[in-house]
Each structure stands twice: as C-alpha cells, then as structure tokens.
Amino acid sequence: MRWLLAAAAAAATTRALTPTQVRSQLALTGETTAALKTQIIKAAKGTRNGVDADERKRATVAALCDELEARQDKQLFSPLEGEHSLVFTTVQGGSSGKIGPFVGDVTQTFLDDVKFVNSVELGPLRLALQARRTPKDGQTYRVDFESLGVELFGVKLFEKAMGGGGAWKLRYVDDDLRIMDTPSLFVLKRRTAADDVGLRDVLADPARFMEDPD
C-alpha cells in the first residue's frame, strides 16, 4: 500500500509541473529550431488536436512553444497566408474541432490580408466560419466572425450570420509553423502539396484525381 501511495504522489507531482519546470527539465537550449518544431509535432501526435492531452502533455507542448517564442524576433513574423492545419490547442470547445464525442480536422485558410476561414471537417461534413482580422499592432489582431456555413459532401446546406469574435496574440510565426494565444494556446502548421489529400480536395476537383497516370 505504501508503494502505491508513493507512486500516486509522484504521478500527481508530475502532472502538476508547470511549463517552466518542464522546460528546464527538457534542457532545450541546445536544440535547433527545426528540432523544437519536430518535438512539438511529435508531442501533439495522438492527442486529437490536444483534446485528449493530459496535463503533462500540455505542459510539454507549452514548454516547447515557450522556447520557440524566446527565439523569435517579433519584428520578423512571416506573413499570414496560405492554408494551415491545427496541430495542438488547449481549448476544449469547437475551435479544437470537437463535435460531440468526435474531433474533426481543423484548417485555417487566409484568403487575403483581412479575410480568413476556419473550417472543421469530419468525414463528409464541413463547418466553415468566415471571419476578418484587424491588426492592432505587429503582434496582436482583433478577430470578428461573419458567418457560419455547413456543407455535406461538398454541397452547402445553409449559411447564417455570426456575431462575436476574439483576439490573437502571435508568439511565433515562420514559413511552416505558427504559435498564438487566443488566450488559449494554438499551434498550427502550414499545409504543403506533400500533405495528405482530404475528401474536400477530391470533391472540389474530382477530375484531377481520376486522371490516368499513364
């Protein structure tokens, strides 16, 4: 019994570690920036965008993000453009891709310098939130929601106006990874042509995927 109590106490201590404590334990100062980004992706794997992450996992990802942020020149943020996939978040609501007991793939697509779309895909179902961003300074943005659309098998079922919004605080941005607070932590990875093709891609241009390679 005594060993069981000791193990429980040790586990509780581990769970209670702060990102700062985990950061010191991981000895990250000697790691390259590329290695840190790889560690974040690896730590987030299997957590369903962070929804299933325990306290230790959250602290580990947060510590890695803190180390990356410490290396970022805030005057040299890469522009917000292209399409980005959610890797990890500490939020438990819809922004994590959670729909009931399921968690979908979350993508953020920048349409121009103002408009962007947050989408969640779960099988043939797609929810698309249209929004606008307004820079407050070089690091923070005000976000305003405009509308929410629902699609099934690529066919729009309906779209309704949306109010509300929030704010972004950019912490790290380069050509392939972005870390920001909303105030919840979000880590997003820029999608490339090498990324897996999704159902939406096939439905948008089915002929492209029916071409004979010969």
Short mmCIF file of C-alpha atoms in Angstrom, two decimals:
data_model
loop_
_atom_site.label_atom_id
_atom_site.label_comp_id
_atom_site.label_asym_id
_atom_site.label_seq_id
_atom_site.Cartn_x
_atom_site.Cartn_y
_atom_site.Cartn_z
CA MET A 1 0.00 0.00 0.00
CA ARG A 2 2.83 2.36 0.88
CA TRP A 3 4.43 1.99 -2.56
CA LEU A 4 1.05 2.62 -4.19
CA LEU A 5 0.60 5.87 -2.28
CA ALA A 6 4.14 6.94 -3.17
CA ALA A 7 3.51 6.24 -6.85
CA ALA A 8 0.27 8.21 -6.75
CA ALA A 9 2.03 11.15 -5.10
CA ALA A 10 4.80 11.06 -7.71
CA ALA A 11 2.26 10.98 -10.51
CA ALA A 12 0.41 13.93 -9.02
CA THR A 13 3.67 15.88 -8.79
CA THR A 14 4.44 15.12 -12.42
CA ARG A 15 1.02 16.28 -13.55
CA ALA A 16 1.40 19.48 -11.56
CA LEU A 17 4.62 20.54 -13.28
CA THR A 18 4.44 23.95 -14.92
CA PRO A 19 5.67 24.62 -18.47
CA THR A 20 8.64 26.50 -16.95
CA GLN A 21 9.61 23.47 -14.87
CA VAL A 22 9.21 21.12 -17.82
CA ARG A 23 11.26 23.47 -19.98
CA SER A 24 14.17 23.30 -17.54
CA GLN A 25 13.93 19.51 -17.36
CA LEU A 26 13.96 19.13 -21.15
CA ALA A 27 17.22 21.11 -21.49
CA LEU A 28 16.04 22.76 -24.70
CA THR A 29 18.68 25.46 -25.07
CA GLY A 30 20.93 23.21 -27.15
CA GLU A 31 18.17 22.15 -29.56
CA THR A 32 17.90 23.61 -33.03
CA THR A 33 14.76 25.47 -34.04
CA ALA A 34 13.91 22.69 -36.51
CA ALA A 35 14.29 20.08 -33.75
CA LEU A 36 11.98 22.03 -31.44
CA LYS A 37 9.28 22.21 -34.11
CA THR A 38 9.62 18.48 -34.73
CA GLN A 39 9.26 17.82 -30.99
CA ILE A 40 6.05 19.86 -30.88
CA ILE A 41 4.54 17.88 -33.76
CA LYS A 42 5.64 14.62 -32.13
CA ALA A 43 4.28 15.60 -28.69
CA ALA A 44 0.91 16.58 -30.22
CA LYS A 45 0.54 13.33 -32.14
CA GLY A 46 -2.30 11.15 -30.92
CA THR A 47 -3.92 13.89 -28.81
CA ARG A 48 -6.67 14.70 -31.35
CA ASN A 49 -5.63 18.35 -31.68
CA GLY A 50 -4.90 18.46 -27.94
CA VAL A 51 -8.39 17.40 -26.84
CA ASP A 52 -7.06 14.16 -25.30
CA ALA A 53 -3.83 15.63 -23.92
CA ASP A 54 -3.19 15.18 -20.19
CA GLU A 55 -1.61 17.87 -18.00
CA ARG A 56 1.92 16.56 -18.56
CA LYS A 57 1.46 16.62 -22.34
CA ARG A 58 0.02 20.14 -22.23
CA ALA A 59 2.93 21.33 -20.12
CA THR A 60 5.42 19.72 -22.50
CA VAL A 61 3.93 21.37 -25.61
CA ALA A 62 3.68 24.69 -23.77
CA ALA A 63 7.35 24.45 -22.73
CA LEU A 64 8.45 23.77 -26.30
CA CYS A 65 6.36 26.71 -27.52
CA ASP A 66 7.91 28.97 -24.85
CA GLU A 67 11.39 28.03 -26.06
CA LEU A 68 10.50 28.73 -29.69
CA GLU A 69 8.93 32.06 -28.77
CA ALA A 70 12.10 33.07 -26.93
CA ARG A 71 13.99 32.70 -30.23
CA GLN A 72 11.51 34.69 -32.34
CA ASP A 73 12.32 38.20 -33.49
CA LYS A 74 8.90 39.79 -33.12
CA GLN A 75 9.77 42.23 -35.92
CA LEU A 76 10.26 39.39 -38.39
CA PHE A 77 6.98 37.47 -38.32
CA SER A 78 6.28 35.68 -41.60
CA PRO A 79 3.11 36.95 -43.35
CA LEU A 80 -0.18 35.23 -42.55
CA GLU A 81 -1.05 33.49 -45.81
CA GLY A 82 -1.86 30.07 -47.22
CA GLU A 83 -3.59 27.18 -45.51
CA HIS A 84 -2.74 25.92 -42.03
CA SER A 85 -3.72 22.77 -40.13
CA LEU A 86 -4.31 22.73 -36.39
CA VAL A 87 -1.65 20.70 -34.58
CA PHE A 88 -2.47 21.36 -30.94
CA THR A 89 -4.65 23.57 -28.77
CA THR A 90 -5.57 23.83 -25.10
CA VAL A 91 -9.13 24.93 -25.86
CA GLN A 92 -11.79 22.26 -25.42
CA GLY A 93 -14.60 23.86 -27.45
CA GLY A 94 -15.46 23.92 -31.13
CA SER A 95 -12.22 25.64 -32.11
CA SER A 96 -10.43 22.37 -31.35
CA GLY A 97 -12.54 20.59 -33.95
CA LYS A 98 -14.63 18.83 -31.31
CA ILE A 99 -18.15 17.98 -32.47
CA GLY A 100 -19.90 15.95 -29.80
CA PRO A 101 -17.65 12.96 -29.00
CA PHE A 102 -15.78 13.33 -32.30
CA VAL A 103 -12.87 15.56 -33.31
CA GLY A 104 -12.52 16.73 -36.89
CA ASP A 105 -9.62 18.14 -38.88
CA VAL A 106 -9.26 21.88 -38.36
CA THR A 107 -7.92 24.12 -41.11
CA GLN A 108 -7.39 27.87 -41.22
CA THR A 109 -7.18 29.43 -44.69
CA PHE A 110 -6.13 33.02 -45.31
CA LEU A 111 -8.00 34.47 -48.28
CA ASP A 112 -6.31 37.90 -48.27
CA ASP A 113 -4.88 40.43 -45.82
CA VAL A 114 -8.21 40.64 -43.97
CA LYS A 115 -10.45 37.63 -44.58
CA PHE A 116 -9.87 34.05 -43.50
CA VAL A 117 -11.84 30.83 -42.98
CA ASN A 118 -11.73 28.45 -40.03
CA SER A 119 -13.09 25.05 -41.07
CA VAL A 120 -13.72 21.73 -39.36
CA GLU A 121 -14.02 18.58 -41.47
CA LEU A 122 -15.45 15.37 -40.10
CA GLY A 123 -15.94 12.82 -42.85
CA PRO A 124 -18.27 14.38 -45.46
CA LEU A 125 -19.33 17.15 -43.04
CA ARG A 126 -17.65 20.56 -43.17
CA LEU A 127 -18.30 23.60 -40.99
CA ALA A 128 -16.78 26.84 -42.30
CA LEU A 129 -16.53 30.02 -40.20
CA GLN A 130 -15.90 33.15 -42.25
CA ALA A 131 -14.06 35.85 -40.31
CA ARG A 132 -11.99 39.03 -40.55
CA ARG A 133 -8.83 40.07 -38.76
CA THR A 134 -7.72 43.61 -37.94
CA PRO A 135 -4.15 44.27 -36.79
CA LYS A 136 -3.83 46.17 -33.52
CA ASP A 137 -0.04 46.15 -33.63
CA GLY A 138 2.65 43.91 -35.04
CA GLN A 139 1.75 41.05 -32.72
CA THR A 140 -1.99 41.19 -31.94
CA TYR A 141 -5.14 41.06 -34.05
CA ARG A 142 -8.81 41.64 -33.39
CA VAL A 143 -10.95 38.89 -34.92
CA ASP A 144 -14.59 39.37 -35.96
CA PHE A 145 -16.82 36.48 -37.03
CA GLU A 146 -19.08 36.99 -40.05
CA SER A 147 -20.90 33.79 -40.97
CA LEU A 148 -21.02 30.03 -40.43
CA GLY A 149 -21.71 27.64 -43.30
CA VAL A 150 -22.46 23.91 -43.24
CA GLU A 151 -21.58 21.60 -46.14
CA LEU A 152 -22.23 17.92 -46.72
CA PHE A 153 -20.35 16.08 -49.47
CA GLY A 154 -19.23 19.45 -50.81
CA VAL A 155 -22.78 20.81 -51.09
CA LYS A 156 -23.62 23.85 -48.97
CA LEU A 157 -26.70 23.16 -46.84
CA PHE A 158 -27.02 26.60 -45.30
CA GLU A 159 -25.10 29.63 -44.06
CA LYS A 160 -26.04 32.00 -41.26
CA ALA A 161 -24.66 35.29 -39.97
CA MET A 162 -22.43 35.10 -36.93
CA GLY A 163 -21.53 37.71 -34.34
CA GLY A 164 -18.80 37.76 -31.78
CA GLY A 165 -15.07 37.39 -32.15
CA GLY A 166 -11.89 37.45 -30.15
CA ALA A 167 -8.21 38.30 -30.34
CA TRP A 168 -4.97 36.68 -31.44
CA LYS A 169 -1.57 37.26 -29.88
CA LEU A 170 1.11 35.93 -32.20
CA ARG A 171 4.03 34.35 -30.37
CA TYR A 172 5.96 32.58 -33.13
CA VAL A 173 5.47 32.66 -36.90
CA ASP A 174 7.75 31.29 -39.60
CA ASP A 175 7.17 29.76 -43.02
CA ASP A 176 5.70 26.49 -41.67
CA LEU A 177 4.66 26.88 -38.02
CA ARG A 178 2.60 29.39 -36.07
CA ILE A 179 2.05 29.66 -32.31
CA MET A 180 -0.53 32.06 -30.88
CA ASP A 181 -2.72 32.69 -27.83
CA THR A 182 -6.44 33.50 -28.00
CA PRO A 183 -5.78 33.34 -24.90
CA SER A 184 -5.81 29.51 -25.28
CA LEU A 185 -2.69 28.10 -26.90
CA PHE A 186 -2.90 27.25 -30.62
CA VAL A 187 -0.19 25.61 -32.73
CA LEU A 188 -0.80 25.44 -36.48
CA LYS A 189 1.31 24.01 -39.29
CA ARG A 190 1.25 25.37 -42.82
CA ARG A 191 -0.05 22.84 -45.32
CA THR A 192 2.04 21.93 -48.34
CA ALA A 193 1.46 19.94 -51.51
CA ALA A 194 3.01 16.96 -49.74
CA ASP A 195 0.23 16.86 -47.15
CA ASP A 196 -2.44 14.20 -47.40
CA VAL A 197 -5.31 14.90 -49.78
CA GLY A 198 -8.63 15.30 -47.99
CA LEU A 199 -12.16 14.47 -49.06
CA ARG A 200 -12.85 18.16 -49.70
CA ASP A 201 -9.97 18.28 -52.19
CA VAL A 202 -11.42 15.34 -54.11
CA LEU A 203 -14.92 16.80 -54.12
CA ALA A 204 -13.65 20.21 -55.25
CA ASP A 205 -11.85 18.80 -58.28
CA PRO A 206 -12.73 15.10 -58.81
CA ALA A 207 -11.35 15.06 -62.37
CA ARG A 208 -7.85 15.74 -61.09
CA PHE A 209 -7.94 12.52 -59.07
CA MET A 210 -9.36 10.45 -61.92
CA GLU A 211 -6.54 11.14 -64.34
CA ASP A 212 -4.70 8.11 -65.68
CA PRO A 213 -1.03 8.43 -64.59
CA ASP A 214 -0.03 6.77 -67.88
#
